[in-house]
XYZ file of C-alpha atoms in Angstrom:
554
model
C -165.779 147.510 22.259
C -167.915 149.927 20.726
C -168.252 153.351 22.538
C -172.153 154.115 23.660
C -172.373 157.926 23.455
C -174.473 159.126 26.521
C -173.534 163.348 26.562
C -172.751 165.417 23.519
C -169.057 165.559 23.328
C -166.085 164.198 21.703
C -165.384 160.524 22.644
C -162.032 158.717 21.457
C -161.691 154.720 20.483
C -158.577 153.007 20.134
C -158.826 150.853 17.124
C -156.679 147.235 17.458
C -154.190 147.658 14.403
C -154.040 143.414 14.359
C -150.049 143.542 14.867
C -148.690 140.660 17.082
C -145.112 140.646 16.001
C -143.522 137.451 15.393
C -139.698 137.579 17.006
C -137.052 134.962 15.902
C -136.270 132.164 18.039
C -132.521 131.731 19.027
C -130.864 129.185 16.476
C -127.690 128.316 18.202
C -128.230 126.942 21.760
C -126.076 123.797 22.489
C -127.493 121.170 25.185
C -124.285 118.398 26.581
C -125.384 115.638 28.273
C -122.684 112.995 29.840
C -120.794 112.378 33.327
C -120.017 114.999 35.139
C -117.788 114.695 38.878
C -120.436 117.219 40.497
C -123.621 119.138 39.698
C -127.465 118.628 39.747
C -128.504 115.358 38.694
C -130.751 114.781 35.243
C -131.084 118.478 35.858
C -130.712 120.469 32.992
C -128.994 123.673 33.972
C -128.335 127.044 32.136
C -124.487 128.212 31.667
C -123.445 131.716 29.956
C -119.906 130.989 29.711
C -117.048 128.549 30.852
C -116.920 129.653 34.387
C -120.453 128.985 35.297
C -119.257 125.168 33.601
C -116.301 125.461 35.921
C -118.366 126.436 38.989
C -121.446 124.349 38.669
C -120.003 121.126 37.127
C -116.671 121.263 38.167
C -114.773 122.259 35.215
C -112.312 119.788 33.295
C -112.342 115.992 34.020
C -110.699 112.945 32.066
C -113.403 110.791 32.654
C -115.736 113.226 31.031
C -115.760 113.848 27.353
C -118.757 116.652 27.518
C -116.324 118.511 29.757
C -113.407 119.412 26.820
C -116.478 119.626 24.414
C -118.199 122.659 26.259
C -114.498 124.181 26.871
C -114.355 124.309 22.982
C -117.845 125.417 22.589
C -117.114 128.481 24.135
C -113.626 128.903 22.517
C -115.078 128.842 18.934
C -117.936 130.918 19.374
C -120.764 129.454 21.734
C -122.686 131.710 23.888
C -125.801 129.890 25.652
C -125.785 126.028 26.524
C -127.684 123.403 28.791
C -125.875 121.148 30.755
C -127.405 117.698 32.028
C -125.486 115.659 34.160
C -126.655 112.275 34.000
C -126.938 109.384 36.656
C -128.807 106.438 37.290
C -129.012 103.256 40.476
C -126.845 101.057 38.255
C -124.039 103.640 38.297
C -123.690 103.498 42.055
C -122.758 107.140 42.769
C -123.215 108.105 46.656
C -123.397 111.924 48.407
C -121.121 112.032 51.095
C -122.483 113.045 54.372
C -121.638 114.041 58.283
C -123.866 113.510 61.265
C -123.753 115.937 63.954
C -124.559 114.413 66.715
C -127.944 112.743 66.993
C -129.747 115.722 65.744
C -128.748 116.871 62.097
C -127.540 114.865 59.172
C -125.587 117.272 56.429
C -125.580 115.267 53.203
C -124.155 116.957 50.107
C -126.064 118.587 47.825
C -125.092 116.208 45.095
C -123.528 112.642 44.511
C -119.399 112.417 43.865
C -116.125 112.798 45.739
C -116.162 116.732 45.353
C -117.480 116.913 48.613
C -115.449 114.391 50.420
C -114.089 110.680 49.383
C -114.206 107.514 51.347
C -111.428 108.485 53.435
C -111.393 111.708 55.626
C -108.133 112.813 53.536
C -109.795 113.796 50.155
C -108.324 116.948 48.317
C -111.364 118.215 47.753
C -114.654 118.421 50.701
C -117.223 120.537 51.744
C -116.976 121.160 55.464
C -119.491 122.108 58.411
C -118.956 123.953 61.498
C -121.640 124.447 64.483
C -121.123 127.545 67.238
C -123.744 128.872 69.704
C -122.947 132.308 69.567
C -126.553 133.574 68.953
C -129.037 135.780 71.066
C -130.677 132.496 72.646
C -127.982 129.522 73.081
C -130.363 127.540 74.366
C -132.779 127.567 71.656
C -130.034 128.996 68.073
C -127.050 127.961 66.681
C -125.109 129.373 64.089
C -123.922 126.921 60.640
C -121.243 127.328 58.607
C -120.636 125.415 55.392
C -117.082 125.860 53.085
C -115.774 123.901 50.117
C -112.334 123.310 50.326
C -110.605 121.681 47.475
C -106.729 121.846 46.479
C -105.325 124.472 43.980
C -101.750 124.424 43.385
C -100.983 121.835 45.318
C -102.507 123.986 48.512
C -105.952 123.526 50.511
C -108.077 127.045 50.197
C -111.395 128.096 50.661
C -113.235 128.512 47.225
C -116.413 128.960 48.472
C -118.869 129.722 52.011
C -122.457 129.944 53.078
C -123.032 131.493 56.660
C -126.460 130.458 58.050
C -127.243 132.453 61.426
C -129.653 131.863 64.409
C -131.326 128.337 63.118
C -133.521 126.853 65.700
C -134.913 122.975 65.394
C -138.214 124.302 66.217
C -140.130 123.199 63.301
C -142.908 126.078 63.072
C -140.289 128.649 63.401
C -139.020 130.523 60.713
C -135.758 129.808 61.269
C -136.153 126.232 61.433
C -132.712 124.772 60.168
C -133.858 122.639 57.907
C -135.999 124.690 55.780
C -133.712 127.502 55.846
C -130.774 125.441 54.569
C -132.148 123.621 52.318
C -134.028 126.389 50.429
C -130.641 128.256 49.571
C -127.498 126.214 50.183
C -125.779 125.208 47.006
C -123.122 122.825 48.847
C -125.598 120.889 50.991
C -129.049 119.231 52.652
C -129.809 118.984 56.053
C -132.407 116.211 57.670
C -133.488 116.558 61.045
C -132.996 113.494 63.263
C -134.931 114.238 65.892
C -137.677 111.605 66.982
C -140.529 113.802 66.856
C -141.714 113.158 70.786
C -141.517 116.477 71.542
C -138.075 117.236 72.845
C -136.108 119.445 70.370
C -132.253 118.345 70.747
C -129.914 120.849 69.181
C -126.523 120.356 67.266
C -123.521 120.614 69.439
C -120.643 122.903 69.043
C -118.098 121.339 66.954
C -115.052 122.763 68.634
C -114.777 123.601 72.195
C -112.020 126.313 71.435
C -113.301 128.602 69.115
C -116.232 130.089 70.305
C -117.118 132.094 66.823
C -116.899 129.700 63.838
C -118.883 131.703 61.608
C -115.883 134.848 61.893
C -114.046 135.445 58.439
C -111.016 134.699 59.916
C -111.717 131.054 60.863
C -114.140 130.566 57.761
C -110.586 130.940 55.730
C -108.544 129.200 57.660
C -108.554 126.015 56.092
C -106.292 124.155 58.601
C -108.732 124.984 61.230
C -109.871 122.234 63.017
C -113.492 123.700 63.906
C -114.443 122.292 60.802
C -115.447 118.723 60.104
C -115.193 117.260 56.757
C -118.266 114.885 54.893
C -116.868 111.757 54.074
C -118.652 108.609 51.804
C -118.823 110.566 48.616
C -118.410 107.926 45.792
C -118.366 108.715 41.574
C -119.651 105.254 41.027
C -117.607 102.868 39.080
C -117.933 103.387 35.507
C -114.376 104.500 34.686
C -111.245 102.461 35.502
C -107.849 104.584 37.122
C -107.084 106.253 33.732
C -110.478 107.495 33.616
C -111.455 104.987 30.571
C -115.119 103.733 30.526
C -114.919 100.197 31.359
C -116.570 97.788 28.764
C -118.525 95.790 31.077
C -120.235 99.478 31.687
C -121.171 100.462 27.835
C -124.750 99.524 28.335
C -125.593 101.259 31.884
C -124.015 104.362 30.578
C -125.876 104.660 27.549
C -129.042 104.079 29.531
C -128.324 106.815 31.816
C -127.644 109.121 28.785
C -130.942 108.296 27.166
C -132.694 108.465 30.226
C -136.693 107.961 30.963
C -138.945 109.922 29.376
C -141.507 109.279 32.039
C -139.023 110.204 34.855
C -137.263 113.225 32.549
C -133.864 111.820 33.077
C -131.067 111.942 30.744
C -131.644 113.848 27.437
C -135.375 113.824 28.533
C -134.346 116.472 31.240
C -134.270 119.063 28.475
C -138.117 118.842 28.678
C -138.594 120.963 31.246
C -136.798 123.745 30.148
C -139.794 125.164 28.606
C -140.272 128.135 27.666
C -136.511 128.057 26.536
C -135.282 125.724 24.033
C -132.114 124.138 22.501
C -131.203 124.026 19.068
C -127.969 121.414 19.301
C -127.359 118.468 21.048
C -124.018 117.227 22.118
C -123.530 113.660 23.757
C -119.914 113.343 23.179
C -119.323 110.536 25.368
C -121.054 107.644 23.107
C -118.115 107.669 21.309
C -116.662 105.605 23.599
C -119.303 103.104 23.556
C -119.443 100.018 21.969
C -121.382 99.918 18.298
C -124.709 98.722 19.937
C -124.734 101.256 22.706
C -123.502 103.506 19.752
C -126.506 103.011 18.343
C -129.109 102.625 20.636
C -127.726 106.160 22.107
C -128.243 108.196 18.595
C -131.107 106.156 17.988
C -133.277 107.633 20.547
C -131.355 111.189 20.835
C -132.312 111.587 16.759
C -135.700 111.120 17.286
C -136.128 113.293 20.531
C -134.304 116.353 18.426
C -136.567 116.097 15.693
C -139.386 116.450 18.078
C -137.651 119.607 19.699
C -136.610 121.043 16.554
C -133.409 120.580 17.074
C -130.000 118.980 14.959
C -127.984 116.080 16.743
C -123.741 116.503 16.181
C -122.816 112.473 15.763
C -119.397 111.978 16.890
C -117.674 109.382 15.186
C -115.985 106.430 17.444
C -113.155 107.263 19.414
C -111.663 103.733 17.281
C -112.700 105.381 13.979
C -108.965 107.063 13.421
C -108.321 106.181 10.025
C -110.020 106.721 5.926
C -109.843 102.996 5.839
C -111.882 102.304 9.188
C -114.327 104.999 8.619
C -114.779 103.465 5.052
C -115.253 100.026 6.357
C -118.882 98.501 5.507
C -119.743 97.649 8.826
C -119.265 101.291 9.765
C -121.105 102.570 7.117
C -123.872 100.123 8.012
C -123.815 101.583 11.279
C -123.760 105.374 9.858
C -126.931 104.347 7.448
C -128.896 103.161 10.620
C -128.632 106.684 11.998
C -129.896 108.254 8.823
C -133.348 108.272 10.417
C -133.782 111.690 9.480
C -132.513 115.176 7.990
C -131.703 116.419 11.768
C -128.376 115.333 12.224
C -124.715 115.785 10.923
C -121.173 114.330 11.518
C -117.513 114.911 10.672
C -114.226 113.407 10.342
C -111.970 113.034 11.628
C -111.646 113.436 15.543
C -109.995 116.021 16.958
C -106.513 116.822 19.107
C -106.629 119.968 21.534
C -104.079 120.649 24.284
C -105.331 119.083 27.336
C -104.584 121.123 30.628
C -105.298 117.804 32.933
C -102.093 116.089 31.033
C -99.494 118.917 30.710
C -101.084 119.907 27.486
C -100.656 116.347 25.784
C -102.966 116.065 23.169
C -106.315 114.503 23.794
C -108.307 112.668 21.200
C -111.791 114.940 21.114
C -115.065 114.327 19.334
C -115.758 117.173 16.956
C -119.257 118.225 18.451
C -118.509 120.978 21.033
C -116.170 122.190 18.508
C -118.432 122.616 15.305
C -121.461 123.693 17.628
C -119.431 127.099 18.561
C -118.938 127.518 14.959
C -122.349 127.006 14.223
C -123.094 129.802 16.981
C -120.302 131.683 15.311
C -121.567 131.862 12.156
C -125.302 132.557 13.134
C -123.983 135.414 14.840
C -122.243 136.879 12.328
C -123.910 135.673 9.008
C -127.105 133.928 9.904
C -128.535 130.450 10.234
C -128.671 130.251 6.512
C -125.214 130.526 6.102
C -123.641 126.788 5.884
C -120.953 127.004 9.126
C -118.248 125.820 6.968
C -115.621 127.260 4.804
C -112.462 129.455 5.242
C -114.504 131.795 8.084
C -115.352 128.521 9.636
C -111.916 128.223 11.608
C -111.464 125.834 14.150
C -110.270 127.392 17.354
C -108.036 125.404 19.851
C -107.414 122.126 17.657
C -105.741 120.558 15.009
C -106.460 117.124 12.939
C -104.707 114.037 13.828
C -105.172 113.091 9.846
C -104.614 114.878 6.807
C -107.288 114.203 3.992
C -106.902 114.965 0.546
C -109.225 116.030 -2.145
C -110.195 113.100 -3.722
C -111.135 111.582 0.195
C -113.184 114.778 0.836
C -115.378 114.150 -2.485
C -115.768 110.265 -1.681
C -117.049 111.599 1.949
C -118.718 114.466 1.051
C -121.209 112.269 -1.248
C -122.021 110.127 1.332
C -123.245 113.035 3.629
C -119.949 112.837 5.814
C -118.308 116.142 6.549
C -114.539 116.802 6.581
C -112.522 118.826 8.688
C -109.717 120.139 6.425
C -106.297 122.113 7.036
C -105.195 124.317 4.221
C -102.071 126.781 4.422
C -102.908 130.122 5.269
C -106.470 129.340 6.512
C -105.784 126.548 9.401
C -108.129 123.709 10.188
C -111.511 124.419 8.835
C -114.590 122.744 8.551
C -115.060 121.866 4.632
C -118.652 120.298 4.745
C -122.481 121.286 5.045
C -124.350 118.003 4.602
C -127.006 116.425 6.992
C -126.641 112.804 7.191
C -129.459 112.668 5.132
C -127.317 114.666 2.471
C -125.498 111.510 0.382
C -126.101 112.007 -2.851
C -127.808 108.720 -3.778
C -130.954 110.106 -1.473
C -131.346 112.773 -3.260
C -133.069 114.337 -0.365
C -134.459 117.999 0.031
C -132.557 118.700 3.265
C -129.064 117.626 1.899
C -127.602 120.966 3.279
C -127.224 122.034 6.929
C -128.104 125.917 6.621
C -131.261 124.734 4.433
C -132.491 122.503 7.219
C -131.570 124.743 10.258
C -133.253 127.691 8.445
C -136.404 125.335 8.035
C -136.232 124.585 12.021
C -135.747 128.501 12.679
C -138.695 129.063 11.047
C -140.861 126.510 11.853
C -140.107 127.332 16.006
C -140.767 130.839 15.592
C -143.979 130.412 13.535
C -144.905 127.934 16.886
C -144.167 130.456 19.096
C -145.726 133.406 17.438
C -149.159 132.178 16.472
C -150.203 130.598 19.772
C -152.340 133.642 20.418
C -154.405 132.746 17.265
C -155.303 129.508 19.663
C -159.494 130.258 19.851
C -159.936 133.555 18.108
C -162.682 133.291 15.505
C -161.776 131.467 12.614
C -162.812 133.721 9.431
C -161.472 136.055 7.248
C -160.586 138.668 9.838
C -158.258 136.200 11.817
C -156.852 135.190 8.472
C -156.061 138.418 7.121
C -154.169 139.305 10.881
C -152.150 135.876 10.286
C -151.311 136.446 6.831
C -150.000 140.329 7.946
C -147.493 139.165 10.536
C -146.415 135.972 9.186
C -145.543 138.033 6.018
C -144.006 140.870 8.044
C -141.540 138.173 9.653
C -140.737 136.410 6.748
C -140.217 139.701 4.478
C -137.582 140.635 7.815
C -135.555 137.770 6.669
C -136.309 138.381 3.144
C -134.559 141.769 3.636
C -131.815 139.946 5.765
C -130.836 137.758 3.416
C -132.267 134.860 3.799
C -133.383 133.508 1.049
C -133.441 133.474 -3.101
C -135.042 135.751 -5.011
C -135.099 139.379 -6.448
C -138.511 140.010 -4.997
C -140.992 138.527 -2.124
C -142.943 137.155 -4.733
C -140.101 134.750 -5.787
C -138.617 134.546 -2.437
C -141.429 133.600 -0.142
C -145.405 132.885 0.124
C -147.768 132.887 2.865
C -151.204 131.325 2.078
C -154.129 131.524 4.668
C -157.677 132.389 3.243
C -160.768 129.930 2.178
C -158.577 128.141 0.129
C -156.469 126.741 2.470
C -159.150 126.571 4.976
C -162.097 125.309 3.866
C -165.712 124.954 5.861
C -164.930 121.768 7.027
C -161.765 122.920 8.484
C -163.543 125.620 10.440
C -166.148 123.092 11.465
C -163.221 121.172 13.107
C -161.918 123.740 14.791
C -158.737 124.129 12.224
C -157.143 127.023 10.610
C -154.616 126.156 7.495
C -151.546 128.512 7.247
C -148.647 127.625 4.014
C -145.749 129.020 4.238
C -142.968 128.440 1.534
C -139.414 129.798 1.537
C -136.412 129.366 -1.278
C -133.987 128.370 0.979
C -130.353 129.584 0.109
C -127.917 126.729 -0.572
C -124.335 126.895 -0.734
C -122.067 127.113 -3.239
C -120.466 123.591 -2.986
C -118.681 123.400 -6.077
C -116.758 126.083 -7.586
C -116.274 125.456 -11.490
C -114.216 128.039 -13.072
C -113.896 127.839 -16.845
C -111.085 128.684 -18.551
C -110.207 129.324 -22.272
C -107.424 130.385 -24.700
C -108.105 133.070 -26.983
C -106.678 132.763 -30.188
C -104.853 135.869 -31.577
C -106.488 138.259 -33.959
C -105.967 137.853 -37.879
C -105.823 141.539 -39.322
C -105.771 141.242 -43.082
């Protein structure tokens, strides 16, 4: 506001600079959607390392393709990831439970056998104990919760929770249901009191041990003071060998894609705002039948286009030779997935050492490994550098199939990226095309780094220009927009993100009366034109060699 002088003297006025710095968004946050043995249901959970994944979702599991993909993601340079554990009524997963008398029902925080199976002799279980060692035993009790797991053949307490001086009086600050349900990662309580006025406390779980919350008792896995939850079930999707049953393909596919209205499956990622993800991996689709494989990716690819992310499409498990890959039926399947340029695929699948099977090779999809390479390349070189070449070495993975240059060329022309093994450089990513990058399509989004750079700029401008909304739509606003967007693009140019020797050759930012007409102003619209000259990878290196004739001297 202008200063209104009221007395003789010196006045100081601060003038806004119009600077609203635009910060580049992250480019390599991965999202994994699959079955996991434990963890929150249909809720995207952020993890920062594989230890987080083990603690929250149970670690490696032979039924979960994504558990191995997440391990590979972090081995190859990944940093941030979102994990969604899917479930549906048709999957028939059940939470373990235990009833403390007629007062409290204890239910595992989420379904599965991790908290206790159908029999009381489960290798892993959640256990609870009650004592009355409180200031007022007639109205208060202590609750101890612990998780017991089998580690190296021995049962061990791996985590515990203690809740002191709880009560069953609903209007009390220490009401057991409210206190436990608000903070426990292991259980949830249900009050079984009838509400007739009389409040019954749960009985002690041990007649011989008065203090069940003492550390010596809590950490004693053999004590009988603790009662195990039972009845947990992982559903009936998988057989005893951990293989997905063929008659459950459609059920699992529907669980993976989920329901947009209920924010389940992949749509659980809608709830992570203001955060976002850049790379989606659904490796379990490789085990589905062809129709369900197509159905899953046909929903995932448009979803990622809306989120300005890319999908790494895993080749089906049964496609293990070049002949099967080039079969017209499977090529027809891939053609149906060329919906937009926000997808890429790699061949062949990978072999990794499986710790759950004495480190024997396990066939896995490459999506998790490549997501890690994307993250590593972004961190060291920038999103505009192709995640391929001799620097893009695959850590902890080997190839079951060695491909020749001729086969590489044939697949490259179809937009299928190839994984190769070279002496010295070992196993590397040797392709940088989107699924839209087949030669016959002549797409402007042929290359992965070009597409991902555009998505990066779009998302950064989308988040960095929200201050523009409801500002007066006139030249002062347009000048501020040009100033801030140009500063952002110039910073990328100085990092080497664009072609050209000068900024005029590298990018343009236009926002004036030519882009925003009076009719646009009347309709509340401001148009901003941003262009950039992308860096495209040197896919073919041609060396011309000529023999020089000897000089004749006279």
